[in-house]
Amino acid sequence: MPRPSSSGAVRGPGTSVHADDDVEASIARAVTALSAGDVVAFPTETVYGLGADARNASAVARIFRMKGRPLDHPVIVHLATPAALTRWARPTADALRLVGAFWPGPLTLILPRADGVLDAVTGGQSTVGLRCPDHPVALRLLQACAAVGIDGVAAPSANRFGHVSPTTAAHVRGEFGAALLILEGGAAMVGIESTIVDLSGSAPRILRPGMIGAAAIEAVLARPLSTGTDPAPRVSGSLAAHYAPLRPLELVSAATLKSRLAESRHGVGGVAVLAYSPTASVAAGTHWLAMPAEPDAYARVLYARLREADQLDVARILVEVPPDDIGWLALHDRLRRAAAGSGGTHGADARERD
Ligand code: TXA
Ligand code: MG
């Protein structure tokens, strides 16, 4: 996976530093904050995370307060090395295979939790979500944390509950303001949240699709994933309304898009369009945000484009439905949720937003 060229630095009150020489000092500042039970934001290859010492219940509670997220939602624990897994969970043979193939990387494993893992992290469940991220700044932070005894950093995506996940430090600042310590790590290279695989049941299954697809996972496990319908553990990302912009978002086919744009010439309010098909002409009042026609590149820019569209003076956002192809599965998932939760029409159940 390509790595960001930015080496990373801390941004917080009164600071804005980028030079390589400052990176270690920046990481040290973040470790000091985490040791004191504070919250810091850091980059990962998927989206930015809002992190706290996963062994400190009041620090973890602080993340939930900042996000406005219900306290019984589980959070992913981020590890410095694959070997740290055994401190947090009872690994299965499947887990070791997947760790060997995909860590560090955008894959979260749900496993039976080890003794001593906080309920604040697991949401009171008997399982824990674990991930070793593939980002140089995240890994450096996690290693520096491990060196002072913080052997896992609990981190959900660094957005307020129900908002689009952040893929740049600026997005995080937009969510939480300048007072939060944010490690700078450039734009996230994957761009959507990790694939979550549940290994705690009788057969492995995907709880949240991501850019590591089912076929790659099945190839490593040498067996098919379960498509069964046992009651799912609580994964708010698996419910309908999620990752949502504030303006109404509609998913439309290329043909519908064309006719809607013809209509909108006579309608009121502008429209933002996220489309991967080329267009010949764009009418006044239409903001055309061209999307890549390849899924990895599309994922990398999707959340930034949704935020951009949300900030335009438009009545709605029209998104051209991606191709009906397995490589686009996780993107269909995120776009469906974005449509379901957009325009302030989130479901009444607060659990549906992360
Ligand atoms: O890519 C990612 O996974 C990002 C980066 C920051 O690592 N994190 C992320 O965290 O997306 P969050 O909290 O926004 O979403 C994590 C999802 C939630 O839907 C949560 O319910 C689920 O993981 N989860 C965490 N622990 C779980 C567990 N023990 N059982 C079931 N689901 C769990
Ligand atoms: Mg989230």
XYZ file of C-alpha atoms and ligand atoms in Angstrom:
388
model
C 0.000 0.000 0.000
C 1.417 3.453 -0.811
C 2.398 5.479 2.206
C 1.837 9.189 2.633
C 4.905 11.299 2.077
C 4.026 13.573 4.963
C 6.015 12.545 7.992
C 3.520 13.906 10.461
C 3.575 16.450 13.198
C 1.374 17.579 16.016
C -1.140 20.308 15.529
C -2.689 21.741 18.602
C -3.116 25.073 20.234
C -0.510 27.442 18.876
C 1.397 24.862 16.866
C 1.659 24.034 13.213
C 4.846 22.128 12.477
C 5.826 19.830 9.636
C 9.592 19.400 9.639
C 10.865 15.830 10.041
C 12.970 16.894 13.012
C 9.815 17.815 14.868
C 8.105 14.479 14.401
C 9.611 12.765 17.401
C 8.847 15.770 19.608
C 5.293 15.774 18.277
C 4.833 12.091 18.974
C 6.294 12.605 22.456
C 3.757 15.342 23.127
C 0.942 13.052 22.032
C 2.240 10.233 24.247
C 2.407 12.612 27.223
C -1.202 13.619 26.567
C -2.363 10.009 26.265
C -0.472 9.070 29.463
C -2.311 11.858 31.263
C -5.675 10.422 30.155
C -6.206 12.967 27.391
C -7.515 12.369 23.884
C -5.471 12.957 20.699
C -6.340 12.533 17.042
C -4.021 10.607 14.753
C -3.922 9.524 11.111
C -4.420 5.968 9.927
C -4.477 4.643 6.377
C -8.291 4.381 6.517
C -9.571 7.477 8.342
C -8.299 9.621 11.226
C -8.924 8.229 14.717
C -9.733 9.891 18.036
C -7.503 8.003 20.456
C -7.202 7.367 24.186
C -5.303 4.893 26.381
C -7.396 1.723 26.007
C -6.516 0.679 29.602
C -7.897 3.919 31.075
C -11.693 3.854 31.417
C -12.095 7.563 32.067
C -9.896 8.437 29.059
C -12.027 6.159 26.851
C -15.179 7.762 28.288
C -13.768 11.128 27.222
C -13.736 9.975 23.557
C -17.397 9.065 23.792
C -18.271 12.439 25.316
C -16.369 14.291 22.600
C -18.059 12.330 19.822
C -21.478 12.391 21.415
C -21.549 8.624 21.038
C -23.575 6.301 23.310
C -21.394 4.737 26.020
C -22.304 1.139 25.189
C -20.763 1.227 21.694
C -17.550 -0.790 21.384
C -14.361 0.858 20.051
C -11.457 -0.627 18.119
C -8.136 -1.009 19.975
C -5.132 -0.054 17.806
C -1.939 -2.048 18.345
C 1.728 -1.232 17.631
C 2.544 -4.756 16.424
C 0.674 -7.918 15.408
C 2.349 -9.655 18.364
C 0.472 -7.388 20.808
C -2.756 -9.193 19.842
C -2.384 -11.813 22.581
C -2.456 -9.133 25.299
C -5.993 -8.226 24.218
C -7.648 -11.330 22.806
C -7.569 -15.082 22.633
C -6.340 -15.585 19.092
C -7.778 -18.318 16.923
C -5.955 -20.052 14.045
C -8.055 -17.960 11.620
C -6.999 -14.776 13.432
C -3.315 -15.620 13.142
C -3.721 -16.323 9.420
C -5.466 -13.015 8.783
C -2.998 -11.076 10.934
C -0.126 -12.651 9.009
C -1.677 -11.692 5.685
C -3.148 -8.252 6.374
C -1.535 -6.534 9.402
C -0.504 -3.831 9.479
C -3.471 -2.909 7.327
C -7.138 -1.935 7.033
C -8.588 -5.040 8.697
C -10.232 -5.155 12.139
C -10.692 -8.503 13.861
C -13.425 -9.177 16.407
C -12.157 -11.817 18.854
C -13.013 -13.186 22.293
C -11.484 -10.663 24.661
C -8.605 -11.442 27.005
C -8.997 -11.005 30.771
C -8.797 -7.430 31.947
C -10.022 -5.698 28.780
C -12.229 -2.799 29.871
C -15.990 -2.818 29.376
C -15.552 0.808 28.297
C -13.757 -0.541 25.195
C -15.939 -3.555 24.445
C -19.270 -1.955 25.251
C -19.678 -4.720 27.827
C -19.466 -7.464 25.191
C -17.324 -10.595 25.480
C -15.425 -9.632 22.310
C -12.905 -6.952 21.413
C -12.136 -5.271 18.064
C -8.406 -5.060 17.208
C -6.410 -3.505 14.413
C -2.770 -2.713 13.606
C -2.911 0.286 11.223
C -0.638 0.695 8.202
C 0.390 4.312 8.590
C 3.879 5.454 9.568
C 2.652 8.130 11.992
C 0.114 5.815 13.631
C 2.699 3.063 14.016
C 5.277 5.454 15.429
C 2.716 6.778 17.919
C 1.630 3.278 18.938
C 5.238 2.132 19.362
C 6.061 5.175 21.495
C 2.939 4.486 23.567
C 3.924 0.835 24.027
C 7.340 1.958 25.273
C 5.674 3.762 28.194
C 3.234 0.946 28.933
C 0.222 2.022 26.854
C -0.193 -1.225 24.940
C -3.301 -0.245 22.969
C -5.007 2.956 21.823
C -8.794 2.873 21.650
C -9.955 4.937 18.698
C -13.164 5.408 16.773
C -13.170 7.601 13.681
C -12.447 11.228 14.650
C -15.838 12.648 13.702
C -18.860 13.648 15.700
C -21.451 10.931 15.938
C -23.322 10.598 12.602
C -20.920 12.753 10.575
C -18.750 11.694 7.642
C -15.429 10.163 8.795
C -12.363 12.447 8.477
C -9.586 11.647 6.013
C -7.424 14.726 6.679
C -6.245 16.605 9.773
C -8.241 19.610 8.551
C -11.435 17.518 8.616
C -10.698 16.595 12.242
C -10.104 20.248 13.110
C -13.425 21.053 11.461
C -15.124 18.493 13.731
C -13.473 19.335 17.066
C -11.754 22.707 16.729
C -8.184 23.873 17.283
C -7.918 22.825 20.932
C -7.571 19.121 20.083
C -4.071 17.743 19.595
C -4.009 16.323 16.053
C -1.087 14.396 14.593
C -0.703 15.397 10.942
C -0.328 12.494 8.532
C -1.548 13.702 5.171
C -4.669 12.484 3.383
C -5.645 8.897 4.259
C -4.536 6.499 1.522
C -7.451 4.042 1.807
C -10.111 6.619 2.655
C -12.916 4.474 4.091
C -13.014 2.541 7.363
C -11.396 -0.878 7.824
C -13.041 -4.157 6.900
C -14.372 -5.758 10.112
C -14.266 -9.552 10.335
C -15.952 -11.278 13.253
C -14.000 -14.364 14.324
C -15.835 -14.846 17.616
C -18.654 -17.001 16.259
C -18.852 -20.464 14.755
C -17.816 -19.211 11.303
C -15.958 -16.065 10.222
C -18.060 -13.312 8.704
C -17.754 -9.722 7.569
C -19.523 -7.193 9.794
C -18.425 -4.120 7.845
C -17.128 -4.323 4.267
C -13.958 -2.408 3.443
C -11.295 -2.266 0.784
C -9.941 -5.670 1.813
C -12.661 -7.726 0.169
C -14.291 -11.058 0.989
C -12.404 -12.908 -1.759
C -8.995 -11.922 -0.356
C -10.058 -12.961 3.143
C -11.509 -16.266 1.952
C -8.298 -16.995 0.042
C -6.272 -16.615 3.247
C -8.724 -18.619 5.380
C -9.085 -21.259 2.649
C -12.838 -21.410 3.313
C -15.895 -19.341 2.540
C -17.066 -16.629 4.924
C -20.393 -17.163 6.622
C -23.328 -15.344 5.147
C -25.448 -16.582 8.047
C -27.864 -14.470 9.989
C -26.920 -15.150 13.639
C -27.714 -12.128 15.731
C -24.921 -9.663 14.985
C -22.883 -8.203 17.777
C -23.527 -4.524 18.218
C -21.901 -2.754 15.286
C -23.447 0.611 14.759
C -21.731 0.809 11.373
C -23.832 -2.151 10.287
C -27.104 -0.297 10.676
C -28.787 1.881 8.133
C -28.051 5.549 8.749
C -24.348 6.341 8.919
C -21.486 8.323 7.377
C -23.986 10.959 6.442
C -23.723 14.453 4.985
C -26.129 17.127 6.192
C -27.666 17.842 2.791
C -30.071 15.336 1.195
C -28.079 12.790 -0.808
C -29.581 10.636 -3.546
C -27.990 7.721 -5.373
C -28.964 7.766 -9.041
C -28.078 5.871 -12.198
C -26.210 7.655 -15.008
C -29.450 7.836 -17.030
C -31.458 9.252 -14.127
C -28.665 11.695 -13.397
C -28.909 12.997 -16.933
C -32.651 13.566 -16.759
C -32.468 15.029 -13.236
C -29.886 17.516 -14.420
C -32.094 18.508 -17.337
C -34.967 19.085 -14.852
C -32.763 20.946 -12.400
C -32.091 23.608 -15.020
C -35.628 24.741 -14.259
C -35.664 23.867 -10.566
C -34.832 25.881 -7.470
C -31.579 25.458 -5.587
C -28.316 24.217 -6.976
C -27.169 20.632 -6.995
C -23.809 18.971 -6.329
C -22.995 15.909 -8.414
C -20.459 13.192 -7.617
C -20.071 11.229 -10.840
C -17.408 9.036 -12.388
C -18.934 9.155 -15.874
C -17.724 12.067 -17.970
C -20.091 14.889 -18.760
C -20.312 17.047 -21.849
C -21.661 20.204 -20.228
C -22.654 21.366 -16.782
C -25.502 23.790 -16.273
C -25.250 26.857 -14.057
C -26.051 25.947 -10.449
C -24.650 22.443 -10.865
C -21.385 21.724 -9.065
C -19.749 18.781 -10.785
C -17.325 16.876 -8.560
C -15.637 14.348 -10.833
C -14.994 11.002 -9.158
C -12.394 8.397 -10.155
C -13.711 5.424 -12.138
C -11.606 2.922 -10.195
C -12.642 1.785 -6.678
C -9.388 2.326 -4.730
C -9.023 5.854 -6.066
C -12.751 6.495 -5.524
C -12.537 5.381 -1.870
C -9.535 7.628 -1.277
C -11.471 10.814 -2.164
C -15.088 9.903 -1.331
C -15.365 11.400 2.167
C -13.479 14.568 1.213
C -15.855 15.043 -1.747
C -18.924 14.463 0.420
C -17.685 17.122 2.842
C -16.962 19.462 -0.057
C -20.436 18.908 -1.510
C -22.003 19.507 1.904
C -20.328 22.911 2.120
C -21.661 24.118 -1.227
C -24.786 26.190 -1.454
C -26.883 23.383 -2.950
C -30.304 21.907 -2.270
C -29.125 18.317 -2.704
C -26.262 16.000 -3.573
C -26.698 13.535 -6.435
C -24.277 10.595 -6.525
C -23.949 8.390 -9.591
C -24.331 4.778 -8.415
C -20.966 3.011 -8.755
C -20.603 0.006 -11.048
C -22.274 -3.206 -9.916
C -18.996 -4.995 -9.418
C -17.544 -6.808 -6.393
C -14.613 -4.346 -6.111
C -17.129 -1.574 -5.381
C -19.030 -3.402 -2.627
C -17.713 -1.381 0.334
C -18.403 1.848 -1.580
C -21.999 0.809 -2.288
C -22.293 0.144 1.443
C -20.998 3.584 2.501
C -23.039 5.421 -0.140
C -26.249 3.622 0.840
C -25.696 4.637 4.459
C -24.813 8.188 3.454
C -28.089 8.412 1.523
C -30.088 6.884 4.394
C -28.707 9.265 6.990
C -28.422 12.437 4.934
C -30.377 15.667 5.224
C -30.934 15.324 8.952
C -33.066 12.217 8.399
C -31.044 9.946 10.688
C -33.006 7.107 12.179
C -34.456 7.798 15.594
C -32.226 5.087 17.077
C -29.043 6.814 18.189
C -27.168 3.549 17.750
C -27.277 4.026 14.019
C -24.604 6.709 14.029
C -20.866 6.475 14.706
O -10.727 2.106 9.895
C -11.219 2.063 11.026
O -11.671 1.017 11.498
C -11.238 3.372 11.825
C -9.803 3.780 12.142
C -9.747 4.994 13.056
O -9.120 2.683 12.702
N -12.015 3.216 13.012
C -13.373 3.142 13.003
O -13.891 3.113 14.274
O -14.025 3.116 12.008
P -15.455 3.326 14.589
O -15.581 3.278 16.075
O -15.932 4.561 13.941
O -16.086 2.047 13.998
C -15.727 0.817 14.549
C -16.828 -0.176 14.413
C -18.079 0.256 15.148
O -19.177 0.067 14.280
C -18.114 -0.666 16.336
O -19.418 -0.954 16.729
C -17.378 -1.891 15.803
O -16.367 -1.379 15.015
N -16.787 -2.692 16.880
C -15.764 -2.378 17.680
N -15.567 -3.343 18.612
C -16.487 -4.303 18.370
C -16.827 -5.546 18.965
N -16.187 -6.005 20.033
N -17.839 -6.259 18.443
C -18.516 -5.800 17.375
N -18.264 -4.619 16.769
C -17.272 -3.888 17.252
Mg -16.998 5.871 12.795
